[in-house]
CSV table of C-alpha atoms and ligand atoms in Angstrom, one decimal:
chain,number,residue,atom,x,y,z
E,1,MET,CA,76.5,102.8,101.3
E,2,HIS,CA,76.3,106.5,100.6
E,3,SER,CA,73.9,108.2,98.2
E,4,ALA,CA,74.7,111.6,96.7
E,5,PRO,CA,73.0,114.6,98.3
E,6,THR,CA,70.0,115.8,96.3
E,7,ALA,CA,69.4,119.4,95.3
E,8,LEU,CA,66.2,119.3,97.5
E,9,ALA,CA,68.2,118.7,100.6
E,10,PRO,CA,69.1,121.8,102.7
E,11,ASP,CA,72.8,122.6,103.2
E,12,TRP,CA,72.8,121.7,106.9
E,13,LEU,CA,71.7,118.2,106.3
E,14,ALA,CA,74.5,115.7,105.5
E,15,VAL,CA,73.9,112.3,104.0
E,16,PRO,CA,74.5,110.1,107.1
E,17,ASP,CA,77.2,107.4,107.0
E,18,ASP,CA,74.9,105.4,109.1
E,19,PRO,CA,71.2,106.2,108.8
E,20,ASP,CA,70.5,104.2,112.0
E,21,ASP,CA,72.8,106.2,114.3
E,22,LEU,CA,71.5,108.3,117.2
E,23,ALA,CA,73.2,111.7,117.3
E,24,ALA,CA,74.7,112.5,120.7
E,25,GLY,CA,72.9,115.4,122.4
E,26,VAL,CA,69.8,115.1,120.2
E,27,TRP,CA,68.6,111.8,121.8
E,28,PRO,CA,68.4,111.1,125.5
E,29,ALA,CA,71.8,109.7,126.7
E,30,SER,CA,70.1,106.4,127.5
E,31,ALA,CA,68.9,105.8,123.9
E,32,HIS,CA,70.6,102.9,122.2
E,33,ARG,CA,69.8,100.0,120.0
E,34,ASP,CA,69.5,96.5,121.4
E,35,ALA,CA,71.0,93.3,119.8
E,36,ASP,CA,68.1,93.2,117.3
E,37,GLY,CA,68.6,96.8,116.3
E,38,ALA,CA,65.5,98.1,118.1
E,39,LEU,CA,65.6,101.4,120.0
E,40,VAL,CA,65.7,101.3,123.8
E,41,ILE,CA,65.0,104.4,125.9
E,42,GLY,CA,65.4,104.6,129.6
E,43,GLY,CA,66.1,100.9,129.6
E,44,VAL,CA,62.7,100.1,127.9
E,45,PRO,CA,62.6,98.7,124.3
E,46,VAL,CA,60.2,100.8,122.2
E,47,GLY,CA,58.4,97.7,121.0
E,48,ASP,CA,57.3,97.0,124.6
E,49,LEU,CA,56.1,100.6,125.0
E,50,VAL,CA,54.1,100.5,121.8
E,51,ARG,CA,52.6,97.1,122.6
E,52,SER,CA,51.2,98.6,125.8
E,53,HIS,CA,50.4,102.1,124.8
E,54,GLY,CA,50.1,102.2,121.0
E,55,THR,CA,51.2,105.0,118.7
E,56,PRO,CA,51.7,107.9,118.6
E,57,LEU,CA,53.4,107.9,122.0
E,58,LEU,CA,55.4,110.6,123.7
E,59,VAL,CA,58.2,108.9,125.7
E,60,LEU,CA,59.9,111.0,128.4
E,61,ASP,CA,63.2,109.8,129.8
E,62,GLU,CA,62.9,110.7,133.5
E,63,GLY,CA,66.6,110.2,134.1
E,64,GLU,CA,67.4,112.6,131.3
E,65,VAL,CA,65.1,115.3,132.6
E,66,ARG,CA,66.6,115.0,136.1
E,67,ARG,CA,70.2,114.9,134.8
E,68,ARG,CA,69.7,118.1,132.8
E,69,ALA,CA,67.8,119.8,135.7
E,70,ALA,CA,70.6,119.0,138.1
E,71,ALA,CA,73.3,119.9,135.6
E,72,LEU,CA,71.8,123.4,135.1
E,73,ARG,CA,71.3,123.8,138.8
E,74,ASP,CA,74.9,122.8,139.5
E,75,ALA,CA,76.4,124.9,136.7
E,76,PHE,CA,74.7,128.1,137.7
E,77,GLU,CA,75.3,127.5,141.4
E,78,THR,CA,79.0,126.9,140.7
E,79,ALA,CA,79.4,129.9,138.5
E,80,ALA,CA,77.5,132.1,141.0
E,81,THR,CA,79.5,130.9,144.0
E,82,ALA,CA,82.7,131.6,142.1
E,83,HIS,CA,81.6,135.2,141.7
E,84,GLY,CA,80.4,135.6,145.3
E,85,THR,CA,76.6,135.2,144.9
E,86,SER,CA,74.1,132.4,144.5
E,87,ALA,CA,71.7,131.3,141.8
E,88,ARG,CA,68.3,129.7,141.6
E,89,ILE,CA,66.8,127.8,138.8
E,90,TYR,CA,63.0,128.0,138.0
E,91,TYR,CA,61.9,125.3,135.6
E,92,ALA,CA,59.7,127.1,132.9
E,93,GLY,CA,56.6,124.9,133.1
E,94,LYS,CA,55.3,126.2,129.8
E,95,ALA,CA,57.8,123.8,128.1
E,96,PHE,CA,55.9,120.8,129.5
E,97,LEU,CA,54.1,120.6,132.8
E,98,SER,CA,52.5,117.7,134.6
E,99,THR,CA,52.4,116.8,138.3
E,100,ALA,CA,55.1,114.1,137.8
E,101,VAL,CA,57.4,116.6,136.1
E,102,ALA,CA,56.8,119.3,138.7
E,103,ARG,CA,57.7,116.7,141.4
E,104,TRP,CA,60.9,115.8,139.6
E,105,MET,CA,61.9,119.4,139.6
E,106,VAL,CA,61.3,119.9,143.3
E,107,GLU,CA,63.3,116.7,144.0
E,108,GLU,CA,66.2,118.1,141.9
E,109,GLY,CA,66.2,121.3,143.9
E,110,LEU,CA,64.5,123.5,141.3
E,111,ASN,CA,61.7,126.1,141.6
E,112,VAL,CA,58.8,126.2,139.2
E,113,ASP,CA,57.8,129.1,136.9
E,114,VAL,CA,54.2,129.2,135.8
E,115,CYS,CA,52.5,131.7,133.4
E,116,THR,CA,48.8,131.1,133.8
E,117,GLY,CA,46.3,130.1,136.5
E,118,GLY,CA,46.1,126.7,134.9
E,119,GLU,CA,49.9,126.0,135.2
E,120,LEU,CA,49.7,127.3,138.8
E,121,GLN,CA,47.0,124.7,139.5
E,122,VAL,CA,49.2,121.9,138.1
E,123,ALA,CA,52.1,123.0,140.3
E,124,LEU,CA,49.9,123.2,143.3
E,125,ALA,CA,48.4,119.8,142.6
E,126,ALA,CA,51.9,118.4,142.6
E,127,SER,CA,52.4,119.9,146.1
E,128,VAL,CA,55.1,122.3,144.9
E,129,ASP,CA,55.7,124.7,147.8
E,130,PRO,CA,54.0,127.9,146.6
E,131,ALA,CA,57.0,129.9,148.0
E,132,HIS,CA,59.1,128.2,145.3
E,133,ILE,CA,56.8,129.3,142.5
E,134,GLY,CA,57.3,132.3,140.2
E,135,PHE,CA,54.2,133.5,138.4
E,136,HIS,CA,54.5,135.2,135.0
E,137,GLY,CA,52.3,136.4,132.2
E,138,ASN,CA,51.4,139.6,130.4
E,139,ASN,CA,47.7,139.4,131.2
E,140,LYS,CA,47.2,137.9,134.6
E,141,SER,CA,43.6,138.4,135.6
E,142,ALA,CA,42.5,139.7,138.9
E,143,ALA,CA,41.2,136.2,139.8
E,144,GLU,CA,44.6,134.6,138.9
E,145,LEU,CA,46.5,137.2,140.9
E,146,GLU,CA,44.1,136.8,143.8
E,147,SER,CA,44.6,133.0,144.0
E,148,ALA,CA,48.4,133.4,143.6
E,149,VAL,CA,48.5,135.8,146.5
E,150,GLU,CA,46.1,133.6,148.6
E,151,VAL,CA,48.2,130.4,148.2
E,152,GLY,CA,51.4,132.3,148.9
E,153,VAL,CA,53.2,132.3,145.5
E,154,GLY,CA,56.8,133.3,146.2
E,155,THR,CA,57.3,135.8,143.4
E,156,ILE,CA,54.9,137.4,141.0
E,157,ILE,CA,56.5,139.0,138.0
E,158,ILE,CA,54.7,142.1,137.2
E,159,ASP,CA,54.4,142.9,133.5
E,160,SER,CA,52.5,146.2,133.4
E,161,SER,CA,51.3,149.2,135.5
E,162,ILE,CA,47.8,147.7,135.5
E,163,GLU,CA,49.0,144.7,137.3
E,164,ILE,CA,50.7,146.9,140.0
E,165,GLU,CA,47.3,148.4,140.8
E,166,ARG,CA,45.5,145.0,140.6
E,167,LEU,CA,48.0,143.5,143.1
E,168,ALA,CA,47.8,146.6,145.3
E,169,ALA,CA,44.0,146.2,145.6
E,170,ILE,CA,44.3,142.5,146.4
E,171,THR,CA,47.1,142.8,149.0
E,172,ALA,CA,45.2,145.7,150.6
E,173,ARG,CA,42.2,143.4,151.0
E,174,THR,CA,44.1,140.3,152.2
E,175,GLY,CA,46.6,142.2,154.4
E,176,THR,CA,49.5,140.3,152.9
E,177,VAL,CA,52.8,141.5,151.6
E,178,GLN,CA,53.6,140.0,148.1
E,179,ARG,CA,57.1,139.8,146.7
E,180,VAL,CA,57.2,141.1,143.2
E,181,MET,CA,59.7,141.6,140.3
E,182,LEU,CA,59.2,143.8,137.3
E,183,ARG,CA,59.7,142.4,133.9
E,184,VAL,CA,61.5,144.8,131.6
E,185,ASN,CA,62.1,144.7,127.9
E,186,SER,CA,65.8,145.2,127.4
E,187,GLY,CA,65.3,145.8,123.7
E,188,VAL,CA,67.4,142.7,123.0
E,189,HIS,CA,65.6,140.1,121.1
E,190,ALA,CA,67.8,137.0,120.5
E,191,GLU,CA,66.9,134.3,118.0
E,192,THR,CA,68.7,131.1,117.1
E,193,HIS,CA,72.0,131.9,115.4
E,194,ASP,CA,70.9,135.4,114.8
E,195,PHE,CA,71.5,138.2,117.3
E,196,LEU,CA,69.8,141.5,116.8
E,197,ALA,CA,69.4,144.4,119.1
E,198,THR,CA,66.9,147.2,118.7
E,199,ALA,CA,66.2,150.2,120.9
E,200,HIS,CA,62.4,149.9,120.5
E,201,GLU,CA,61.4,146.3,120.6
E,202,ASP,CA,57.9,145.8,119.1
E,203,GLN,CA,56.4,143.1,121.3
E,204,LYS,CA,53.9,142.5,124.1
E,205,PHE,CA,56.1,141.4,127.0
E,206,GLY,CA,57.5,143.5,129.8
E,207,THR,CA,57.9,147.2,130.3
E,208,PRO,CA,60.3,149.5,128.3
E,209,LEU,CA,63.5,150.2,130.3
E,210,ALA,CA,62.7,153.9,130.1
E,211,ASP,CA,59.4,153.5,132.0
E,212,ALA,CA,60.6,151.0,134.6
E,213,ALA,CA,62.0,153.4,137.3
E,214,ALA,CA,58.6,155.2,137.7
E,215,MET,CA,56.9,151.8,138.0
E,216,VAL,CA,59.3,150.6,140.6
E,217,ALA,CA,58.8,153.9,142.5
E,218,ARG,CA,55.1,153.2,142.5
E,219,ILE,CA,55.6,149.6,143.7
E,220,ARG,CA,57.8,150.9,146.5
E,221,GLU,CA,55.0,153.2,147.7
E,222,LEU,CA,52.7,150.3,148.3
E,223,SER,CA,52.9,148.6,151.6
E,224,GLY,CA,51.4,145.3,150.2
E,225,LEU,CA,54.2,144.9,147.6
E,226,GLU,CA,57.9,144.2,148.2
E,227,PHE,CA,60.1,144.9,145.2
E,228,VAL,CA,62.8,142.3,144.9
E,229,GLY,CA,64.3,143.0,141.5
E,230,LEU,CA,64.1,143.1,137.7
E,231,HIS,CA,63.3,140.3,135.3
E,232,CYS,CA,64.2,140.0,131.7
E,233,HIS,CA,63.8,137.2,129.2
E,234,ILE,CA,65.2,137.8,125.7
E,235,GLY,CA,63.9,134.9,123.7
E,236,SER,CA,64.0,131.2,123.2
E,237,GLN,CA,66.3,128.6,121.5
E,238,ILE,CA,69.2,131.0,121.9
E,239,PHE,CA,72.8,129.7,121.3
E,240,GLY,CA,75.7,131.4,122.9
E,241,VAL,CA,75.9,134.1,125.5
E,242,ALA,CA,76.1,137.3,123.4
E,243,GLY,CA,72.4,138.1,123.7
E,244,PHE,CA,72.4,137.5,127.5
E,245,ARG,CA,75.5,139.7,128.0
E,246,GLU,CA,74.1,142.6,126.0
E,247,SER,CA,70.7,142.3,127.8
E,248,ALA,CA,72.4,142.1,131.3
E,249,SER,CA,74.4,145.1,130.6
E,250,ARG,CA,71.3,147.2,129.7
E,251,VAL,CA,69.3,145.9,132.7
E,252,LEU,CA,72.2,146.5,135.1
E,253,ASP,CA,72.2,150.3,134.3
E,254,LEU,CA,68.6,150.3,135.5
E,255,HIS,CA,69.3,148.0,138.4
E,256,ALA,CA,72.1,150.4,139.6
E,257,GLU,CA,69.8,153.4,139.3
E,258,LEU,CA,67.1,151.6,141.3
E,259,LEU,CA,69.6,150.9,144.1
E,260,GLU,CA,69.6,154.6,144.9
E,261,GLY,CA,65.9,154.3,146.0
E,262,GLY,CA,66.0,151.1,148.0
E,263,PRO,CA,67.2,147.5,147.9
E,264,VAL,CA,67.3,145.4,144.7
E,265,PRO,CA,68.4,142.0,146.0
E,266,GLN,CA,67.7,139.9,142.9
E,267,LEU,CA,68.0,139.7,139.2
E,268,ASN,CA,66.2,137.2,137.0
E,269,LEU,CA,67.6,136.8,133.4
E,270,GLY,CA,65.0,134.4,132.2
E,271,GLY,CA,65.5,131.2,130.1
E,272,GLY,CA,65.9,130.5,126.5
E,273,PHE,CA,69.0,128.3,126.3
E,274,GLY,CA,69.1,126.5,123.0
E,275,ILE,CA,69.1,122.7,122.4
E,276,ALA,CA,70.1,120.3,119.6
E,277,TYR,CA,67.1,119.3,117.5
E,278,THR,CA,69.3,117.9,114.7
E,279,ARG,CA,73.0,117.1,114.6
E,280,ALA,CA,73.5,120.5,112.9
E,281,ASP,CA,72.7,122.3,116.2
E,282,ASP,CA,75.6,122.7,118.6
E,283,PRO,CA,74.6,124.2,121.9
E,284,ALA,CA,77.3,125.3,124.4
E,285,PRO,CA,77.9,123.0,127.4
E,286,VAL,CA,75.9,124.3,130.3
E,287,ALA,CA,78.9,125.0,132.5
E,288,GLU,CA,80.3,127.3,129.7
E,289,LEU,CA,76.9,129.0,129.3
E,290,ALA,CA,76.5,129.6,133.1
E,291,GLU,CA,80.0,130.9,133.6
E,292,GLY,CA,79.7,133.2,130.5
E,293,ILE,CA,76.4,134.7,131.7
E,294,VAL,CA,77.3,135.0,135.4
E,295,ALA,CA,80.7,136.5,134.6
E,296,ALA,CA,79.1,139.1,132.4
E,297,VAL,CA,76.8,140.1,135.2
E,298,ALA,CA,79.7,140.1,137.7
E,299,GLU,CA,81.8,142.3,135.4
E,300,GLY,CA,78.8,144.6,134.9
E,301,CYS,CA,78.3,145.0,138.6
E,302,ALA,CA,82.0,145.6,139.2
E,303,ALA,CA,82.0,148.3,136.5
E,304,ARG,CA,79.1,150.1,138.2
E,305,GLY,CA,80.4,149.6,141.7
E,306,ILE,CA,77.4,147.7,142.9
E,307,ASP,CA,76.9,144.3,144.7
E,308,LEU,CA,76.2,141.2,142.7
E,309,PRO,CA,72.5,140.4,143.3
E,310,LEU,CA,71.1,136.9,143.8
E,311,LEU,CA,70.6,135.5,140.3
E,312,SER,CA,67.8,133.4,138.9
E,313,PHE,CA,67.2,131.7,135.6
E,314,GLU,CA,64.2,130.0,133.9
E,315,PRO,CA,65.2,127.3,131.5
E,316,GLY,CA,62.4,125.1,130.1
E,317,ARG,CA,63.5,123.6,126.8
E,318,ALA,CA,67.1,122.9,127.9
E,319,ILE,CA,65.7,120.7,130.7
E,320,ILE,CA,63.0,118.7,129.0
E,321,GLY,CA,63.4,119.1,125.2
E,322,ASN,CA,65.9,116.3,124.6
E,323,ALA,CA,64.3,114.0,127.1
E,324,GLY,CA,61.2,113.5,124.8
E,325,VAL,CA,61.0,111.1,121.9
E,326,THR,CA,57.8,110.6,119.9
E,327,LEU,CA,57.1,107.2,118.5
E,328,TYR,CA,54.9,106.9,115.4
E,329,GLU,CA,53.9,104.1,113.0
E,330,ILE,CA,54.6,104.6,109.3
E,331,GLY,CA,51.3,104.3,107.4
E,332,THR,CA,51.8,105.3,103.8
E,333,ILE,CA,54.8,106.1,101.6
E,334,LYS,CA,55.0,107.9,98.3
E,335,ASP,CA,57.7,109.4,96.1
E,336,VAL,CA,57.2,112.8,94.6
E,337,VAL,CA,59.4,113.4,91.6
E,338,LEU,CA,60.3,117.0,91.1
E,339,GLU,CA,62.4,118.9,88.5
E,340,ASN,CA,65.5,118.9,90.7
E,341,GLY,CA,65.2,115.6,92.4
E,342,SER,CA,62.7,113.4,94.2
E,343,ARG,CA,61.4,113.4,97.8
E,344,ARG,CA,59.9,110.5,99.7
E,345,TYR,CA,56.9,111.3,101.8
E,346,LEU,CA,56.4,109.0,104.8
E,347,SER,CA,53.0,109.5,106.6
E,348,VAL,CA,52.8,108.7,110.3
E,349,ASP,CA,49.8,108.3,112.5
E,350,GLY,CA,50.1,111.7,114.3
E,351,GLY,CA,51.3,115.1,113.0
E,352,MET,CA,50.7,118.7,113.7
E,353,SER,CA,48.2,117.8,116.5
E,354,ASP,CA,51.1,116.4,118.6
E,355,ASN,CA,53.9,118.5,117.2
E,356,ALA,CA,52.9,121.9,115.9
E,357,ARG,CA,56.4,123.4,116.0
E,358,PRO,CA,57.3,122.7,112.3
E,359,ALA,CA,54.0,124.3,111.2
E,360,LEU,CA,54.3,127.2,113.6
E,361,TYR,CA,57.9,128.1,113.5
E,362,GLY,CA,59.4,126.1,110.6
E,363,ALA,CA,61.2,124.1,113.3
E,364,GLN,CA,63.5,121.3,112.1
E,365,PHE,CA,63.5,117.8,113.7
E,366,SER,CA,65.2,114.5,112.9
E,367,ALA,CA,64.0,110.9,112.7
E,368,ARG,CA,65.2,107.3,112.9
E,369,LEU,CA,63.6,104.0,112.3
E,370,ALA,CA,62.9,102.7,115.8
E,371,SER,CA,61.7,99.1,115.5
E,372,ARG,CA,64.8,97.9,113.6
E,373,GLU,CA,68.0,98.8,111.9
E,374,SER,CA,68.3,98.8,108.2
E,375,ASP,CA,71.0,98.5,105.5
E,376,GLY,CA,68.8,100.5,103.1
E,377,GLU,CA,70.4,103.3,101.2
E,378,PRO,CA,69.6,106.8,102.7
E,379,VAL,CA,66.7,108.5,100.9
E,380,LEU,CA,65.8,112.1,101.3
E,381,SER,CA,62.5,111.9,103.1
E,382,ARG,CA,59.9,114.1,104.6
E,383,VAL,CA,57.8,112.8,107.5
E,384,VAL,CA,54.3,114.1,107.4
E,385,GLY,CA,51.2,113.6,109.6
E,386,LYS,CA,47.7,112.5,108.9
E,387,HIS,CA,46.0,115.8,109.1
E,388,CYS,CA,44.1,117.4,106.3
E,389,GLU,CA,46.6,120.2,105.7
E,390,SER,CA,49.7,120.3,103.5
E,391,GLY,CA,51.7,122.1,106.2
E,392,ASP,CA,51.3,119.1,108.5
E,393,ILE,CA,55.0,118.3,108.5
E,394,VAL,CA,56.7,116.5,111.4
E,395,VAL,CA,60.3,116.3,110.0
E,396,ASP,CA,60.9,118.5,107.0
E,397,HIS,CA,64.2,117.0,105.8
E,398,GLU,CA,65.8,113.7,106.9
E,399,TYR,CA,67.6,110.8,105.2
E,400,LEU,CA,65.8,107.6,106.0
E,401,PRO,CA,66.6,104.0,104.8
E,402,ALA,CA,65.1,103.1,101.4
E,403,ASP,CA,63.3,100.1,102.9
E,404,ALA,CA,61.3,102.0,105.5
E,405,ALA,CA,57.9,100.5,105.2
E,406,PRO,CA,54.3,100.7,106.5
E,407,GLY,CA,54.2,99.2,110.0
E,408,ASP,CA,57.8,100.3,110.9
E,409,LEU,CA,58.1,102.4,114.0
E,410,LEU,CA,59.6,105.8,113.5
E,411,ALA,CA,61.1,107.8,116.4
E,412,VAL,CA,61.4,111.6,116.4
E,413,PRO,CA,63.7,112.9,119.2
E,414,ALA,CA,63.8,116.3,121.0
E,415,THR,CA,60.0,116.5,121.3
E,416,GLY,CA,60.0,116.9,125.1
E,417,ALA,CA,59.5,120.7,125.0
E,418,TYR,CA,56.6,122.7,123.6
E,419,CYS,CA,55.1,119.7,121.7
E,420,ALA,CA,52.6,118.3,124.2
E,421,PRO,CA,51.8,121.8,125.5
E,422,LEU,CA,51.0,123.0,122.0
E,423,SER,CA,49.1,119.9,121.1
E,424,SER,CA,45.5,120.0,119.8
E,425,ASN,CA,42.6,117.9,118.7
E,426,TYR,CA,42.8,119.1,115.1
E,427,ASN,CA,40.7,116.8,112.9
E,428,HIS,CA,39.5,115.1,116.0
E,429,VAL,CA,42.7,113.3,116.5
E,430,PRO,CA,43.1,112.3,120.1
E,431,ARG,CA,46.2,113.5,122.0
E,432,PRO,CA,48.7,110.7,122.6
E,433,PRO,CA,49.6,109.4,126.1
E,434,ILE,CA,52.8,110.4,127.8
E,435,VAL,CA,54.9,107.7,129.3
E,436,ALA,CA,57.9,108.2,131.6
E,437,VAL,CA,60.7,105.7,131.3
E,438,ARG,CA,63.5,105.2,133.8
E,439,ASP,CA,65.8,102.3,134.7
E,440,GLY,CA,63.9,99.8,132.6
E,441,ALA,CA,60.4,100.7,133.9
E,442,ALA,CA,57.7,102.7,132.2
E,443,ARG,CA,54.7,104.5,133.7
E,444,VAL,CA,52.0,106.6,132.2
E,445,ILE,CA,52.2,110.2,133.5
E,446,VAL,CA,49.5,111.7,131.3
E,447,ARG,CA,46.9,109.3,129.8
E,448,GLY,CA,46.0,109.4,126.2
E,449,GLU,CA,42.7,110.9,125.0
E,450,THR,CA,39.9,108.6,124.1
E,451,VAL,CA,37.1,109.0,121.6
E,452,ALA,CA,34.9,109.6,124.6
E,453,ASP,CA,37.1,112.5,125.6
E,454,LEU,CA,36.8,113.9,122.1
E,455,LEU,CA,33.0,113.8,122.2
E,456,SER,CA,32.7,114.9,125.9
E,457,ARG,CA,32.3,118.6,125.3
E,458,ASP,CA,29.9,118.3,122.4
E,459,VAL,CA,26.5,119.0,123.9
E,460,GLY,CA,24.7,117.8,120.9
E,461,ILE,CA,26.1,114.3,121.4
E,462,THR,CA,25.6,114.1,125.2
E,463,GLU,CA,22.0,115.1,124.6
E,464,PRO,CA,21.3,113.6,121.2
E,465,ASP,CA,18.8,115.1,119.0
E,466,SER,CA,18.4,112.2,116.6
E,467,ASP,CA,17.0,114.2,113.8
E,468,ALA,CA,20.0,116.6,113.9
E,469,LEU,CA,22.6,113.8,114.2
E,470,HIS,CA,21.0,111.4,111.7
E,471,PRO,CA,19.2,113.5,109.1
E,472,GLN,CA,17.1,111.6,106.7
E,473,THR,CA,18.8,111.5,103.4
E,474,SER,CA,17.0,110.6,100.2
E,475,GLU,CA,18.6,108.4,97.6
E,476,GLY,CA,21.4,110.2,95.6
E,477,GLU,CA,21.8,113.0,98.2
E,478,ARG,CA,24.9,111.7,99.9
V,1,LLP,N1,60.9,132.5,131.0
V,1,LLP,C1,60.0,133.2,130.3
V,1,LLP,C2,59.5,134.5,130.8
V,1,LLP,C3,59.6,132.8,129.0
V,1,LLP,O1,58.7,133.5,128.3
V,1,LLP,C4,60.0,131.5,128.5
V,1,LLP,C5,59.6,131.0,127.2
V,1,LLP,C6,60.9,130.8,129.3
V,1,LLP,C7,61.3,131.3,130.5
V,1,LLP,C8,61.5,129.5,128.9
V,1,LLP,O2,62.1,129.5,127.6
V,1,LLP,P1,63.0,128.2,127.2
V,1,LLP,O3,64.1,128.0,128.2
V,1,LLP,O4,62.1,127.0,127.3
V,1,LLP,O5,63.4,128.5,125.8
V,1,LLP,N2,56.6,127.6,121.9
V,1,LLP,C9,57.9,128.1,121.5
V,1,LLP,C10,58.7,128.7,122.6
V,1,LLP,C11,58.0,129.8,123.4
V,1,LLP,C12,58.8,130.3,124.5
V,1,LLP,C13,58.0,131.2,125.4
V,1,LLP,N3,58.6,131.6,126.5
V,1,LLP,C14,58.7,127.0,120.8
V,1,LLP,O6,58.1,125.9,120.7
V,1,LLP,O7,59.8,127.1,120.4
């Protein structure tokens, strides 16, 4: 069964031969259908998960997270060793952070990167060794820096001159020596499938390469700060190594210059490795990526006659993105007939409050019926949420079986990164629970919000003023 593509479908979306299949690399490796055609993740049938936890539900495959973390760690360590250095991986907690996930990272031998005082508190609550934490951010407050220094955060990545002086004052008071890196803006800004380099990047992060030497000289004057190297992050959801190569080459010129004034033992090239959201995305295998980037740094060092520094990287999405699957229940369905074809709208019981990425970035996702298989003909569909906003799209373009019906479960893969962290209570929709699955067992790692949670900050409700809450309405006024 094969329907013709409609003019409304984008070029990258092929009509599937089998609208029940689970594209490799997009779904967790454990995802499969059982004898009844229902989806199973981490050994747990989705029907069981939904019976216990309802929908929407974010399911995180713990085995997939750990496997991807270990694969990145091994790939960069292998590549670094082959070139005579070593590599560290910091998990970028902004992609998704909870105490459970922070512990998995530590158990897999990773460090943790945080970018706010709040993320730092989660890592500390998970008992991550502060020495294995890197602290980022373009506007770290004095209070945030002070608590980071006090608990012994391993590396603080300085983003501006103001932070140098803030840290100098704190370390002078506490009598500690804080290891720091300086984040530079290499002028390379890499986007998915599109690589563009500009000399003057117009964005808020880091310090221009031209200003960095003077800032490092200032850091080196301060007895409370120990300069360990440069940091550079060029963007997110990047495919290929071209952007990393170009950025490394520019940063190494500065790195070599700084070696004339003192040691520069490390270099952090950030994160940003792209993942497959749909079968049209084709990220490079991690071993290829690691070897390509490390080889570029090694060549750059050899060309400049300098030693290869200890390397670090900060992937977030590449570790957790494909481990997440969001389960929804289909509520309503309508067909919208347009001049050049028709599009089916399937409304689910969540939306932009649990996945803001389509609305924020025009991000593409995919979807499959989860509660059963179907022989229905593939129909061009758009999965939308329940929010009062027309941009409330979960999956912009997907072929779903014609017989998809209210009450069916729908699964959206690759929602592990930047969905829960960007979630909101828009329209007073409670945030869904997050359940980890592994080897046939499921456990809640972040509980879902309740109506009581939704009302808990509303002072007018906790101290009710009955006149204000229940105004008298006369007949016909409603
Ligand atoms: N390191 C630094 C300094 C970063 O700023 C970021 C991401 C990362 C590492 C991790 O990047 P990743 O490997 O996860 O791509 N909300 C957006 C992504 C924002 C990324 C911000 N920085 C999204 O949903 O696509």
